[in-house]
Amino acid sequence: MRVAEAFRAAFGADPEAVWHAPGRVNLIGEHTDYNDGFVLPFAVPWGVTAAVTPRADRTVRLLSLQSPGEPVTLATHEEAKGWTRYVVGVLAMLGDRVAGADIAIDGDVPQGAGLSSSAALEVSVAAALNDLHQLGMTPMELALLGQKAENDFVGMPCGIMDQAASALCEEGRALFLDCRSLASRTIPLDLAAHGLSILIIDTQVHHEHAGGEYAKRRAECESAARKLGVPALRDVTDLAGALERLSGVERKRTMHVVTENHRVEALIGLLRAGAVTEIGALLNASHLSLRDQYEVSSPELDLAVEAALRGGARGARMTGGGFGGSAIALVADERLQSVQDSVSAAYAERGFQAPRFLPATPARGAHRLA
Ligand code: GLA
Protein backbone atom coordinates (compact mmCIF):
# COMPACT_ATOMS: atom_id res chain seq x y z
CA MET A 1 0.00 0.00 0.00
CA ARG A 2 1.33 3.35 -1.13
CA VAL A 3 0.39 5.26 2.00
CA ALA A 4 2.04 2.70 4.31
CA GLU A 5 5.24 2.91 2.25
CA ALA A 6 5.22 6.70 2.44
CA PHE A 7 4.69 6.45 6.21
CA ARG A 8 7.63 4.06 6.57
CA ALA A 9 9.90 6.24 4.43
CA ALA A 10 9.06 9.39 6.42
CA PHE A 11 8.78 8.06 9.96
CA GLY A 12 11.06 4.99 9.90
CA ALA A 13 8.54 2.33 11.01
CA ASP A 14 5.30 0.69 9.87
CA PRO A 15 2.05 2.49 10.78
CA GLU A 16 0.09 0.81 13.58
CA ALA A 17 -3.18 1.06 11.65
CA VAL A 18 -4.43 2.08 8.21
CA TRP A 19 -8.04 3.22 7.80
CA HIS A 20 -10.04 4.21 4.74
CA ALA A 21 -13.08 6.52 4.70
CA PRO A 22 -15.02 7.46 1.53
CA GLY A 23 -16.48 10.66 0.10
CA ARG A 24 -20.20 10.82 -0.72
CA VAL A 25 -22.85 11.96 -3.14
CA ASN A 26 -26.30 12.84 -1.92
CA LEU A 27 -29.17 11.19 -3.77
CA ILE A 28 -31.73 13.55 -2.22
CA GLY A 29 -32.30 15.65 0.93
CA GLU A 30 -30.23 18.78 0.27
CA HIS A 31 -29.76 21.52 2.87
CA THR A 32 -32.05 19.57 5.17
CA ASP A 33 -29.44 18.18 7.60
CA TYR A 34 -28.94 21.39 9.63
CA ASN A 35 -32.73 21.82 9.68
CA ASP A 36 -33.04 18.55 11.66
CA GLY A 37 -34.45 16.88 8.52
CA PHE A 38 -33.83 13.81 6.35
CA VAL A 39 -30.98 12.96 3.96
CA LEU A 40 -30.23 10.03 1.66
CA PRO A 41 -26.54 10.01 0.64
CA PHE A 42 -24.36 7.11 -0.43
CA ALA A 43 -20.60 6.65 -0.26
CA VAL A 44 -18.54 6.93 -3.46
CA PRO A 45 -15.68 4.61 -4.47
CA TRP A 46 -13.12 7.34 -3.73
CA GLY A 47 -11.88 8.38 -0.32
CA VAL A 48 -9.02 9.07 2.04
CA THR A 49 -6.63 6.49 3.51
CA ALA A 50 -4.90 7.40 6.77
CA ALA A 51 -1.86 5.52 8.13
CA VAL A 52 -1.49 6.34 11.81
CA THR A 53 0.76 5.67 14.81
CA PRO A 54 0.03 7.41 18.12
CA ARG A 55 2.82 9.34 19.86
CA ALA A 56 3.48 9.72 23.56
CA ASP A 57 4.19 13.47 23.29
CA ARG A 58 1.78 16.07 21.85
CA THR A 59 3.62 16.56 18.55
CA VAL A 60 1.74 15.89 15.30
CA ARG A 61 3.73 14.91 12.21
CA LEU A 62 1.70 14.92 9.01
CA LEU A 63 2.37 13.85 5.47
CA SER A 64 0.06 13.89 2.45
CA LEU A 65 0.78 12.18 -0.85
CA GLN A 66 -1.26 14.96 -2.44
CA SER A 67 1.05 17.68 -1.01
CA PRO A 68 4.54 16.31 -1.57
CA GLY A 69 7.37 17.54 0.64
CA GLU A 70 8.70 16.90 4.11
CA PRO A 71 6.22 15.93 6.80
CA VAL A 72 4.72 18.98 8.49
CA THR A 73 5.59 18.98 12.20
CA LEU A 74 3.15 20.78 14.51
CA ALA A 75 3.94 21.39 18.16
CA THR A 76 0.54 22.94 18.89
CA HIS A 77 -2.90 22.75 17.29
CA GLU A 78 -2.79 26.45 16.46
CA GLU A 79 -0.02 25.92 13.91
CA ALA A 80 -2.32 23.95 11.57
CA LYS A 81 -2.98 25.50 8.15
CA GLY A 82 -4.85 24.43 4.98
CA TRP A 83 -5.71 20.72 4.79
CA THR A 84 -3.88 19.95 8.06
CA ARG A 85 -6.68 21.74 9.98
CA TYR A 86 -9.10 18.89 9.25
CA VAL A 87 -6.70 16.39 10.81
CA VAL A 88 -5.57 18.52 13.73
CA GLY A 89 -9.20 19.53 14.33
CA VAL A 90 -10.03 15.87 14.97
CA LEU A 91 -7.11 15.54 17.41
CA ALA A 92 -8.15 18.78 19.14
CA MET A 93 -11.74 17.56 19.56
CA LEU A 94 -10.50 14.29 21.08
CA GLY A 95 -8.76 16.42 23.73
CA ASP A 96 -7.04 14.51 26.52
CA ARG A 97 -8.18 11.17 25.16
CA VAL A 98 -5.20 11.23 22.74
CA ALA A 99 -1.73 12.82 22.62
CA GLY A 100 0.14 13.42 19.33
CA ALA A 101 0.42 11.17 16.29
CA ASP A 102 2.39 10.43 13.14
CA ILE A 103 -0.03 10.39 10.20
CA ALA A 104 0.33 9.81 6.46
CA ILE A 105 -2.63 10.58 4.18
CA ASP A 106 -3.48 9.45 0.65
CA GLY A 107 -6.69 10.50 -1.08
CA ASP A 108 -8.38 10.06 -4.44
CA VAL A 109 -11.62 12.02 -4.00
CA PRO A 110 -11.75 14.31 -7.05
CA GLN A 111 -10.82 17.72 -5.62
CA GLY A 112 -13.39 20.51 -5.75
CA ALA A 113 -16.10 18.16 -7.03
CA GLY A 114 -18.17 18.62 -3.88
CA LEU A 115 -17.83 14.93 -2.97
CA SER A 116 -16.77 15.61 0.64
CA SER A 117 -13.06 14.92 0.65
CA SER A 118 -12.87 16.85 3.93
CA ALA A 119 -15.37 14.55 5.67
CA ALA A 120 -13.41 11.53 4.36
CA LEU A 121 -10.22 13.01 5.83
CA GLU A 122 -11.81 13.71 9.22
CA VAL A 123 -13.50 10.31 9.48
CA SER A 124 -10.46 8.28 8.35
CA VAL A 125 -8.26 9.92 11.00
CA ALA A 126 -10.94 9.78 13.72
CA ALA A 127 -11.61 6.09 13.01
CA ALA A 128 -7.89 5.21 13.16
CA LEU A 129 -7.37 7.07 16.45
CA ASN A 130 -10.52 5.55 17.93
CA ASP A 131 -9.22 2.11 17.03
CA LEU A 132 -5.63 2.62 18.22
CA HIS A 133 -6.59 4.26 21.52
CA GLN A 134 -9.50 1.84 22.03
CA LEU A 135 -11.91 4.71 22.65
CA GLY A 136 -14.97 2.59 21.83
CA MET A 137 -16.68 5.30 19.78
CA THR A 138 -19.51 4.22 17.46
CA PRO A 139 -19.47 5.18 13.75
CA MET A 140 -22.06 7.90 14.49
CA GLU A 141 -19.90 9.27 17.32
CA LEU A 142 -16.97 9.40 14.89
CA ALA A 143 -19.14 11.32 12.42
CA LEU A 144 -20.18 13.79 15.13
CA LEU A 145 -16.55 14.27 16.11
CA GLY A 146 -15.62 15.01 12.48
CA GLN A 147 -18.48 17.50 12.21
CA LYS A 148 -17.39 19.20 15.44
CA ALA A 149 -13.83 19.48 14.13
CA GLU A 150 -15.17 21.15 11.00
CA ASN A 151 -17.61 23.44 12.88
CA ASP A 152 -15.41 24.48 15.80
CA PHE A 153 -11.85 24.13 14.47
CA VAL A 154 -12.08 24.77 10.70
CA GLY A 155 -15.02 27.17 11.09
CA MET A 156 -17.38 25.68 8.47
CA PRO A 157 -20.91 25.39 9.96
CA CYS A 158 -21.77 22.14 8.10
CA GLY A 159 -24.45 19.66 9.10
CA ILE A 160 -23.91 15.97 9.86
CA MET A 161 -24.64 14.43 6.44
CA ASP A 162 -21.16 14.15 4.93
CA GLN A 163 -19.41 12.69 7.97
CA ALA A 164 -22.32 10.32 8.68
CA ALA A 165 -22.23 9.04 5.10
CA SER A 166 -18.48 8.53 5.29
CA ALA A 167 -18.69 6.66 8.61
CA LEU A 168 -21.90 4.63 8.18
CA CYS A 169 -22.56 3.78 4.53
CA GLU A 170 -22.61 0.23 3.23
CA GLU A 171 -21.76 -1.12 -0.20
CA GLY A 172 -24.69 -1.23 -2.62
CA ARG A 173 -26.91 0.81 -0.28
CA ALA A 174 -27.93 4.38 0.44
CA LEU A 175 -28.07 5.77 3.99
CA PHE A 176 -31.36 7.17 5.26
CA LEU A 177 -30.58 9.46 8.17
CA ASP A 178 -32.89 11.40 10.46
CA CYS A 179 -30.61 14.31 11.33
CA ARG A 180 -32.50 15.07 14.56
CA SER A 181 -32.69 11.67 16.23
CA LEU A 182 -29.61 10.45 14.32
CA ALA A 183 -31.47 7.18 13.73
CA SER A 184 -30.27 5.69 10.47
CA ARG A 185 -30.77 2.71 8.25
CA THR A 186 -29.33 1.63 4.95
CA ILE A 187 -31.55 0.92 1.96
CA PRO A 188 -30.59 -1.26 -1.02
CA LEU A 189 -29.82 0.81 -4.12
CA ASP A 190 -29.35 -1.79 -6.81
CA LEU A 191 -29.25 0.39 -9.89
CA ALA A 192 -27.49 -2.16 -12.09
CA ALA A 193 -30.35 -4.65 -11.64
CA HIS A 194 -32.60 -2.05 -13.30
CA GLY A 195 -30.11 -1.22 -16.06
CA LEU A 196 -29.49 2.19 -14.48
CA SER A 197 -26.48 4.19 -13.38
CA ILE A 198 -25.94 7.36 -11.46
CA LEU A 199 -23.60 9.57 -13.40
CA ILE A 200 -21.71 12.30 -11.54
CA ILE A 201 -21.24 15.41 -13.65
CA ASP A 202 -18.41 17.40 -12.08
CA THR A 203 -18.69 20.99 -13.30
CA GLN A 204 -15.06 21.57 -12.17
CA VAL A 205 -16.23 24.97 -10.95
CA HIS A 206 -16.27 26.00 -7.34
CA HIS A 207 -17.45 29.48 -6.51
CA GLU A 208 -15.47 31.40 -3.91
CA HIS A 209 -18.45 32.70 -1.97
CA ALA A 210 -19.86 29.20 -1.30
CA GLY A 211 -18.83 29.15 2.39
CA GLY A 212 -20.39 32.52 3.19
CA GLU A 213 -23.60 31.70 1.33
CA TYR A 214 -23.87 28.38 3.20
CA ALA A 215 -23.70 30.12 6.58
CA LYS A 216 -26.23 32.69 5.35
CA ARG A 217 -28.74 29.99 4.28
CA ARG A 218 -28.36 28.33 7.64
CA ALA A 219 -29.04 31.61 9.48
CA GLU A 220 -32.08 32.32 7.27
CA CYS A 221 -33.56 28.90 8.12
CA GLU A 222 -32.95 29.41 11.84
CA SER A 223 -34.58 32.83 11.71
CA ALA A 224 -37.61 31.43 9.85
CA ALA A 225 -37.98 28.64 12.43
CA ARG A 226 -37.85 31.21 15.26
CA LYS A 227 -40.59 33.30 13.64
CA LEU A 228 -42.73 30.19 13.23
CA GLY A 229 -42.13 29.18 16.85
CA VAL A 230 -40.72 25.76 15.98
CA PRO A 231 -37.34 24.27 17.02
CA ALA A 232 -36.35 23.71 13.36
CA LEU A 233 -37.93 23.84 9.88
CA ARG A 234 -38.28 20.07 10.12
CA ASP A 235 -41.19 20.72 12.49
CA VAL A 236 -43.33 22.70 10.03
CA THR A 237 -46.44 20.60 9.46
CA ASP A 238 -48.76 23.22 7.95
CA LEU A 239 -46.70 24.54 5.05
CA ALA A 240 -49.40 26.82 3.63
CA GLY A 241 -49.96 28.41 7.05
CA ALA A 242 -46.21 28.82 7.61
CA LEU A 243 -45.70 30.49 4.23
CA GLU A 244 -48.42 33.03 5.05
CA ARG A 245 -46.48 34.11 8.13
CA LEU A 246 -43.16 34.55 6.30
CA SER A 247 -41.89 36.76 3.52
CA GLY A 248 -38.90 37.17 1.20
CA VAL A 249 -36.06 34.71 1.36
CA GLU A 250 -37.30 33.10 4.59
CA ARG A 251 -40.48 32.10 2.79
CA LYS A 252 -38.50 30.59 -0.08
CA ARG A 253 -36.03 28.74 2.15
CA THR A 254 -38.89 27.25 4.20
CA MET A 255 -40.66 26.14 1.05
CA HIS A 256 -37.53 24.27 -0.05
CA VAL A 257 -36.69 22.60 3.24
CA VAL A 258 -40.22 21.39 3.97
CA THR A 259 -40.84 20.04 0.46
CA GLU A 260 -37.35 18.51 0.26
CA ASN A 261 -38.00 16.48 3.41
CA HIS A 262 -41.17 15.14 1.79
CA ARG A 263 -39.22 14.29 -1.36
CA VAL A 264 -36.77 12.22 0.68
CA GLU A 265 -39.63 10.24 2.20
CA ALA A 266 -41.31 9.83 -1.19
CA LEU A 267 -38.09 8.59 -2.76
CA ILE A 268 -37.61 6.05 0.00
CA GLY A 269 -41.17 4.87 -0.60
CA LEU A 270 -40.36 4.29 -4.27
CA LEU A 271 -37.13 2.44 -3.44
CA ARG A 272 -38.99 0.21 -1.00
CA ALA A 273 -41.58 -0.53 -3.68
CA GLY A 274 -38.80 -1.56 -6.05
CA ALA A 275 -39.62 1.40 -8.32
CA VAL A 276 -36.12 2.85 -8.65
CA THR A 277 -36.79 3.74 -12.30
CA GLU A 278 -39.45 6.20 -11.06
CA ILE A 279 -37.29 8.35 -8.78
CA GLY A 280 -36.24 10.71 -11.59
CA ALA A 281 -39.16 13.11 -11.16
CA LEU A 282 -38.21 13.66 -7.51
CA LEU A 283 -34.61 14.42 -8.49
CA ASN A 284 -35.86 17.00 -11.00
CA ALA A 285 -38.19 18.61 -8.46
CA SER A 286 -35.36 18.78 -5.93
CA HIS A 287 -33.18 20.60 -8.43
CA LEU A 288 -35.83 23.17 -9.30
CA SER A 289 -36.42 23.83 -5.63
CA LEU A 290 -32.68 24.26 -4.94
CA ARG A 291 -32.40 26.56 -7.95
CA ASP A 292 -35.47 28.74 -7.41
CA GLN A 293 -36.31 28.57 -3.70
CA TYR A 294 -33.00 27.88 -2.01
CA GLU A 295 -30.90 29.69 -4.64
CA VAL A 296 -27.76 27.59 -4.30
CA SER A 297 -27.37 26.37 -7.88
CA SER A 298 -25.10 27.89 -10.52
CA PRO A 299 -25.28 28.34 -14.31
CA GLU A 300 -22.97 25.33 -14.75
CA LEU A 301 -25.11 23.09 -12.53
CA ASP A 302 -28.34 24.19 -14.21
CA LEU A 303 -26.90 23.53 -17.64
CA ALA A 304 -25.62 20.10 -16.57
CA VAL A 305 -29.12 19.16 -15.38
CA GLU A 306 -30.92 20.55 -18.45
CA ALA A 307 -28.51 18.98 -20.94
CA ALA A 308 -28.53 15.63 -19.12
CA LEU A 309 -32.33 15.54 -19.35
CA ARG A 310 -32.23 16.50 -23.03
CA GLY A 311 -29.73 13.68 -23.58
CA GLY A 312 -32.19 11.17 -22.10
CA ALA A 313 -31.49 11.09 -18.34
CA ARG A 314 -34.47 9.96 -16.23
CA GLY A 315 -33.76 12.68 -13.68
CA ALA A 316 -30.99 15.00 -12.58
CA ARG A 317 -30.13 17.45 -9.82
CA MET A 318 -27.26 19.33 -8.25
CA THR A 319 -25.81 17.45 -5.28
CA GLY A 320 -24.09 18.75 -2.14
CA GLY A 321 -23.84 22.33 -0.94
CA GLY A 322 -24.11 23.94 -4.40
CA PHE A 323 -22.47 26.98 -6.06
CA GLY A 324 -20.49 24.60 -8.24
CA GLY A 325 -19.32 21.09 -7.51
CA SER A 326 -21.30 18.24 -9.05
CA ALA A 327 -24.70 17.28 -10.40
CA ILE A 328 -25.98 13.70 -10.55
CA ALA A 329 -28.07 12.15 -13.30
CA LEU A 330 -30.05 8.93 -13.21
CA VAL A 331 -29.43 7.32 -16.58
CA ALA A 332 -30.43 4.09 -18.31
CA ASP A 333 -27.19 2.36 -19.28
CA GLU A 334 -27.91 2.59 -23.01
CA ARG A 335 -28.26 6.37 -22.68
CA LEU A 336 -24.98 7.01 -20.83
CA GLN A 337 -23.12 8.10 -23.93
CA SER A 338 -25.86 10.35 -25.26
CA VAL A 339 -26.21 12.07 -21.86
CA GLN A 340 -22.48 12.75 -21.69
CA ASP A 341 -22.42 13.97 -25.30
CA SER A 342 -25.35 16.27 -24.64
CA VAL A 343 -23.74 17.82 -21.54
CA SER A 344 -20.32 18.18 -23.19
CA ALA A 345 -21.85 19.83 -26.28
CA ALA A 346 -23.93 22.23 -24.18
CA TYR A 347 -20.87 23.23 -22.12
CA ALA A 348 -18.79 23.80 -25.25
CA GLU A 349 -21.53 25.89 -26.77
CA ARG A 350 -21.74 28.14 -23.68
CA GLY A 351 -17.96 28.38 -23.47
CA PHE A 352 -17.84 26.62 -20.07
CA GLN A 353 -14.82 24.56 -19.05
CA ALA A 354 -15.36 20.90 -20.05
CA PRO A 355 -17.12 18.88 -17.32
CA ARG A 356 -15.81 15.59 -15.97
CA PHE A 357 -17.99 12.45 -15.79
CA LEU A 358 -17.64 9.89 -13.01
CA PRO A 359 -19.70 6.73 -12.45
CA ALA A 360 -21.10 6.47 -8.91
CA THR A 361 -21.60 3.04 -7.38
CA PRO A 362 -22.60 2.97 -3.69
CA ALA A 363 -19.46 2.04 -1.76
CA ARG A 364 -18.59 0.95 1.78
CA GLY A 365 -18.14 3.40 4.68
CA ALA A 366 -15.07 3.71 6.92
CA HIS A 367 -13.12 0.50 7.47
CA ARG A 368 -9.69 -0.70 8.52
CA LEU A 369 -7.31 -1.77 5.75
CA ALA A 370 -4.29 -2.86 7.78
C1 GLA B 1 -22.55 20.46 2.54
C2 GLA B 1 -22.56 20.25 4.05
C3 GLA B 1 -23.62 19.24 4.47
C4 GLA B 1 -24.99 19.58 3.85
C5 GLA B 1 -24.87 19.86 2.36
C6 GLA B 1 -26.15 20.36 1.75
O1 GLA B 1 -22.14 19.29 1.89
O2 GLA B 1 -21.29 19.81 4.50
O3 GLA B 1 -23.70 19.16 5.87
O4 GLA B 1 -25.58 20.65 4.53
O5 GLA B 1 -23.84 20.82 2.08
O6 GLA B 1 -27.13 19.37 1.79
XYZ file of C-alpha atoms and ligand atoms in Angstrom:
382
model
C 0.000 0.000 0.000
C 1.328 3.346 -1.134
C 0.386 5.265 2.002
C 2.044 2.697 4.314
C 5.237 2.907 2.251
C 5.223 6.703 2.444
C 4.689 6.447 6.207
C 7.630 4.057 6.572
C 9.899 6.242 4.433
C 9.057 9.391 6.419
C 8.776 8.058 9.964
C 11.061 4.994 9.898
C 8.539 2.329 11.015
C 5.300 0.694 9.872
C 2.052 2.490 10.784
C 0.093 0.808 13.577
C -3.176 1.057 11.654
C -4.426 2.083 8.214
C -8.044 3.217 7.802
C -10.042 4.210 4.739
C -13.079 6.521 4.698
C -15.020 7.461 1.533
C -16.480 10.665 0.097
C -20.200 10.821 -0.717
C -22.849 11.958 -3.138
C -26.299 12.841 -1.916
C -29.171 11.189 -3.765
C -31.732 13.551 -2.216
C -32.297 15.652 0.930
C -30.233 18.780 0.274
C -29.755 21.518 2.875
C -32.047 19.568 5.172
C -29.442 18.184 7.599
C -28.938 21.389 9.634
C -32.727 21.816 9.680
C -33.044 18.554 11.657
C -34.446 16.875 8.524
C -33.828 13.814 6.353
C -30.984 12.965 3.962
C -30.229 10.029 1.657
C -26.545 10.009 0.637
C -24.361 7.107 -0.429
C -20.599 6.653 -0.260
C -18.541 6.925 -3.463
C -15.684 4.612 -4.470
C -13.115 7.341 -3.732
C -11.881 8.377 -0.322
C -9.021 9.065 2.045
C -6.627 6.490 3.506
C -4.902 7.396 6.770
C -1.860 5.523 8.129
C -1.486 6.340 11.815
C 0.765 5.671 14.811
C 0.032 7.411 18.117
C 2.819 9.338 19.857
C 3.483 9.722 23.563
C 4.188 13.468 23.292
C 1.776 16.065 21.855
C 3.617 16.563 18.550
C 1.739 15.892 15.303
C 3.727 14.913 12.208
C 1.705 14.921 9.005
C 2.371 13.851 5.469
C 0.060 13.890 2.453
C 0.778 12.178 -0.845
C -1.256 14.962 -2.441
C 1.046 17.679 -1.009
C 4.543 16.314 -1.574
C 7.367 17.544 0.643
C 8.703 16.897 4.106
C 6.221 15.926 6.802
C 4.723 18.978 8.495
C 5.593 18.984 12.199
C 3.154 20.780 14.508
C 3.942 21.388 18.163
C 0.540 22.940 18.893
C -2.895 22.747 17.286
C -2.789 26.452 16.461
C -0.015 25.919 13.915
C -2.318 23.954 11.575
C -2.980 25.502 8.148
C -4.852 24.434 4.978
C -5.708 20.719 4.788
C -3.879 19.945 8.055
C -6.683 21.735 9.976
C -9.099 18.886 9.248
C -6.695 16.387 10.815
C -5.570 18.521 13.728
C -9.204 19.535 14.332
C -10.033 15.874 14.974
C -7.109 15.544 17.411
C -8.154 18.783 19.137
C -11.743 17.558 19.564
C -10.501 14.293 21.075
C -8.761 16.420 23.733
C -7.039 14.514 26.519
C -8.176 11.171 25.157
C -5.198 11.234 22.742
C -1.729 12.823 22.619
C 0.136 13.422 19.334
C 0.419 11.169 16.291
C 2.391 10.433 13.144
C -0.032 10.395 10.204
C 0.333 9.808 6.459
C -2.625 10.581 4.175
C -3.479 9.445 0.651
C -6.690 10.499 -1.082
C -8.384 10.055 -4.437
C -11.625 12.023 -4.002
C -11.752 14.314 -7.046
C -10.820 17.717 -5.622
C -13.389 20.506 -5.748
C -16.101 18.160 -7.035
C -18.171 18.617 -3.876
C -17.832 14.935 -2.974
C -16.768 15.607 0.642
C -13.059 14.918 0.653
C -12.873 16.850 3.930
C -15.368 14.546 5.674
C -13.408 11.535 4.361
C -10.222 13.014 5.827
C -11.805 13.709 9.222
C -13.502 10.315 9.482
C -10.463 8.277 8.353
C -8.262 9.919 10.997
C -10.941 9.780 13.717
C -11.606 6.091 13.006
C -7.891 5.213 13.157
C -7.365 7.067 16.452
C -10.523 5.546 17.935
C -9.225 2.107 17.030
C -5.627 2.623 18.219
C -6.593 4.265 21.525
C -9.505 1.837 22.027
C -11.907 4.709 22.649
C -14.966 2.593 21.832
C -16.677 5.301 19.775
C -19.513 4.218 17.458
C -19.470 5.176 13.749
C -22.058 7.900 14.489
C -19.900 9.271 17.318
C -16.967 9.404 14.888
C -19.145 11.320 12.418
C -20.184 13.795 15.127
C -16.554 14.266 16.109
C -15.615 15.012 12.483
C -18.478 17.499 12.206
C -17.395 19.199 15.444
C -13.827 19.478 14.128
C -15.172 21.154 11.004
C -17.608 23.442 12.884
C -15.405 24.475 15.803
C -11.853 24.134 14.466
C -12.079 24.765 10.703
C -15.017 27.168 11.092
C -17.380 25.682 8.471
C -20.908 25.390 9.964
C -21.769 22.143 8.096
C -24.451 19.661 9.098
C -23.906 15.969 9.860
C -24.644 14.426 6.440
C -21.161 14.147 4.929
C -19.413 12.695 7.970
C -22.324 10.320 8.680
C -22.233 9.043 5.099
C -18.480 8.527 5.294
C -18.694 6.663 8.615
C -21.904 4.627 8.180
C -22.563 3.780 4.526
C -22.611 0.225 3.231
C -21.757 -1.123 -0.202
C -24.691 -1.235 -2.622
C -26.910 0.807 -0.281
C -27.934 4.383 0.443
C -28.065 5.771 3.989
C -31.356 7.172 5.259
C -30.577 9.457 8.171
C -32.892 11.399 10.455
C -30.613 14.307 11.330
C -32.503 15.070 14.558
C -32.688 11.671 16.232
C -29.606 10.448 14.323
C -31.472 7.182 13.726
C -30.275 5.688 10.469
C -30.769 2.705 8.252
C -29.333 1.629 4.951
C -31.554 0.924 1.960
C -30.589 -1.257 -1.021
C -29.824 0.813 -4.120
C -29.346 -1.786 -6.813
C -29.248 0.385 -9.893
C -27.492 -2.164 -12.093
C -30.347 -4.646 -11.644
C -32.599 -2.053 -13.297
C -30.112 -1.220 -16.064
C -29.494 2.188 -14.475
C -26.477 4.189 -13.384
C -25.935 7.363 -11.460
C -23.595 9.572 -13.397
C -21.715 12.300 -11.536
C -21.243 15.411 -13.648
C -18.406 17.401 -12.079
C -18.688 20.990 -13.300
C -15.064 21.569 -12.170
C -16.233 24.968 -10.951
C -16.273 25.999 -7.338
C -17.453 29.476 -6.506
C -15.469 31.399 -3.912
C -18.451 32.699 -1.969
C -19.862 29.202 -1.300
C -18.832 29.145 2.394
C -20.389 32.522 3.189
C -23.599 31.704 1.331
C -23.874 28.383 3.204
C -23.702 30.124 6.576
C -26.233 32.686 5.345
C -28.738 29.985 4.279
C -28.365 28.329 7.637
C -29.041 31.607 9.478
C -32.085 32.320 7.274
C -33.561 28.902 8.124
C -32.951 29.412 11.835
C -34.578 32.834 11.708
C -37.613 31.433 9.854
C -37.985 28.642 12.430
C -37.851 31.214 15.264
C -40.591 33.295 13.637
C -42.734 30.186 13.228
C -42.130 29.181 16.845
C -40.716 25.756 15.981
C -37.339 24.274 17.020
C -36.354 23.706 13.362
C -37.935 23.840 9.881
C -38.278 20.068 10.120
C -41.190 20.722 12.493
C -43.329 22.698 10.031
C -46.444 20.603 9.457
C -48.765 23.218 7.954
C -46.695 24.538 5.049
C -49.403 26.821 3.634
C -49.960 28.407 7.050
C -46.210 28.823 7.607
C -45.704 30.490 4.233
C -48.420 33.035 5.052
C -46.477 34.105 8.127
C -43.161 34.551 6.295
C -41.893 36.760 3.519
C -38.902 37.173 1.197
C -36.060 34.706 1.362
C -37.297 33.100 4.586
C -40.476 32.103 2.791
C -38.502 30.587 -0.082
C -36.029 28.740 2.154
C -38.885 27.254 4.202
C -40.659 26.142 1.051
C -37.532 24.272 -0.053
C -36.690 22.605 3.245
C -40.223 21.388 3.972
C -40.841 20.043 0.459
C -37.350 18.513 0.260
C -38.000 16.480 3.410
C -41.174 15.145 1.788
C -39.217 14.288 -1.363
C -36.769 12.216 0.683
C -39.627 10.238 2.198
C -41.314 9.828 -1.193
C -38.091 8.591 -2.764
C -37.611 6.052 -0.005
C -41.174 4.870 -0.598
C -40.356 4.290 -4.268
C -37.133 2.436 -3.441
C -38.994 0.210 -0.997
C -41.580 -0.534 -3.676
C -38.796 -1.557 -6.048
C -39.619 1.396 -8.318
C -36.119 2.854 -8.647
C -36.793 3.736 -12.300
C -39.450 6.196 -11.065
C -37.286 8.354 -8.780
C -36.236 10.705 -11.592
C -39.157 13.108 -11.159
C -38.211 13.661 -7.513
C -34.607 14.425 -8.489
C -35.859 17.001 -11.003
C -38.189 18.611 -8.464
C -35.356 18.781 -5.932
C -33.176 20.600 -8.434
C -35.833 23.171 -9.305
C -36.421 23.835 -5.626
C -32.680 24.263 -4.945
C -32.398 26.561 -7.950
C -35.468 28.736 -7.414
C -36.313 28.573 -3.701
C -33.002 27.880 -2.012
C -30.903 29.690 -4.636
C -27.760 27.585 -4.296
C -27.371 26.367 -7.879
C -25.098 27.890 -10.523
C -25.276 28.344 -14.315
C -22.968 25.332 -14.750
C -25.112 23.090 -12.533
C -28.344 24.193 -14.205
C -26.902 23.533 -17.638
C -25.618 20.097 -16.568
C -29.121 19.159 -15.382
C -30.924 20.551 -18.445
C -28.514 18.979 -20.942
C -28.533 15.626 -19.115
C -32.329 15.538 -19.347
C -32.227 16.501 -23.031
C -29.726 13.680 -23.581
C -32.190 11.169 -22.105
C -31.489 11.088 -18.339
C -34.468 9.963 -16.233
C -33.763 12.678 -13.682
C -30.989 14.999 -12.580
C -30.129 17.454 -9.825
C -27.263 19.325 -8.255
C -25.811 17.450 -5.279
C -24.085 18.748 -2.137
C -23.835 22.327 -0.940
C -24.106 23.943 -4.404
C -22.468 26.984 -6.055
C -20.488 24.602 -8.237
C -19.321 21.088 -7.513
C -21.300 18.244 -9.051
C -24.695 17.280 -10.404
C -25.980 13.703 -10.548
C -28.074 12.154 -13.299
C -30.052 8.926 -13.212
C -29.428 7.322 -16.577
C -30.434 4.088 -18.310
C -27.190 2.362 -19.280
C -27.906 2.593 -23.015
C -28.255 6.373 -22.678
C -24.980 7.013 -20.833
C -23.119 8.098 -23.934
C -25.860 10.348 -25.256
C -26.213 12.069 -21.862
C -22.481 12.751 -21.686
C -22.416 13.968 -25.296
C -25.353 16.266 -24.642
C -23.742 17.822 -21.538
C -20.321 18.183 -23.194
C -21.847 19.834 -26.276
C -23.934 22.235 -24.179
C -20.872 23.232 -22.124
C -18.788 23.796 -25.252
C -21.535 25.892 -26.773
C -21.740 28.139 -23.680
C -17.957 28.382 -23.475
C -17.837 26.621 -20.069
C -14.820 24.559 -19.046
C -15.362 20.898 -20.052
C -17.116 18.881 -17.319
C -15.806 15.586 -15.971
C -17.985 12.446 -15.791
C -17.644 9.891 -13.015
C -19.701 6.732 -12.452
C -21.104 6.471 -8.906
C -21.601 3.041 -7.382
C -22.600 2.967 -3.689
C -19.463 2.044 -1.757
C -18.589 0.947 1.776
C -18.142 3.400 4.677
C -15.071 3.711 6.921
C -13.120 0.502 7.472
C -9.686 -0.699 8.519
C -7.314 -1.768 5.752
C -4.294 -2.855 7.779
C -22.549 20.464 2.542
C -22.563 20.250 4.049
C -23.621 19.241 4.470
C -24.987 19.583 3.848
C -24.866 19.862 2.359
C -26.150 20.362 1.745
O -22.138 19.290 1.895
O -21.291 19.809 4.496
O -23.702 19.163 5.866
O -25.579 20.652 4.526
O -23.845 20.821 2.080
O -27.130 19.372 1.787
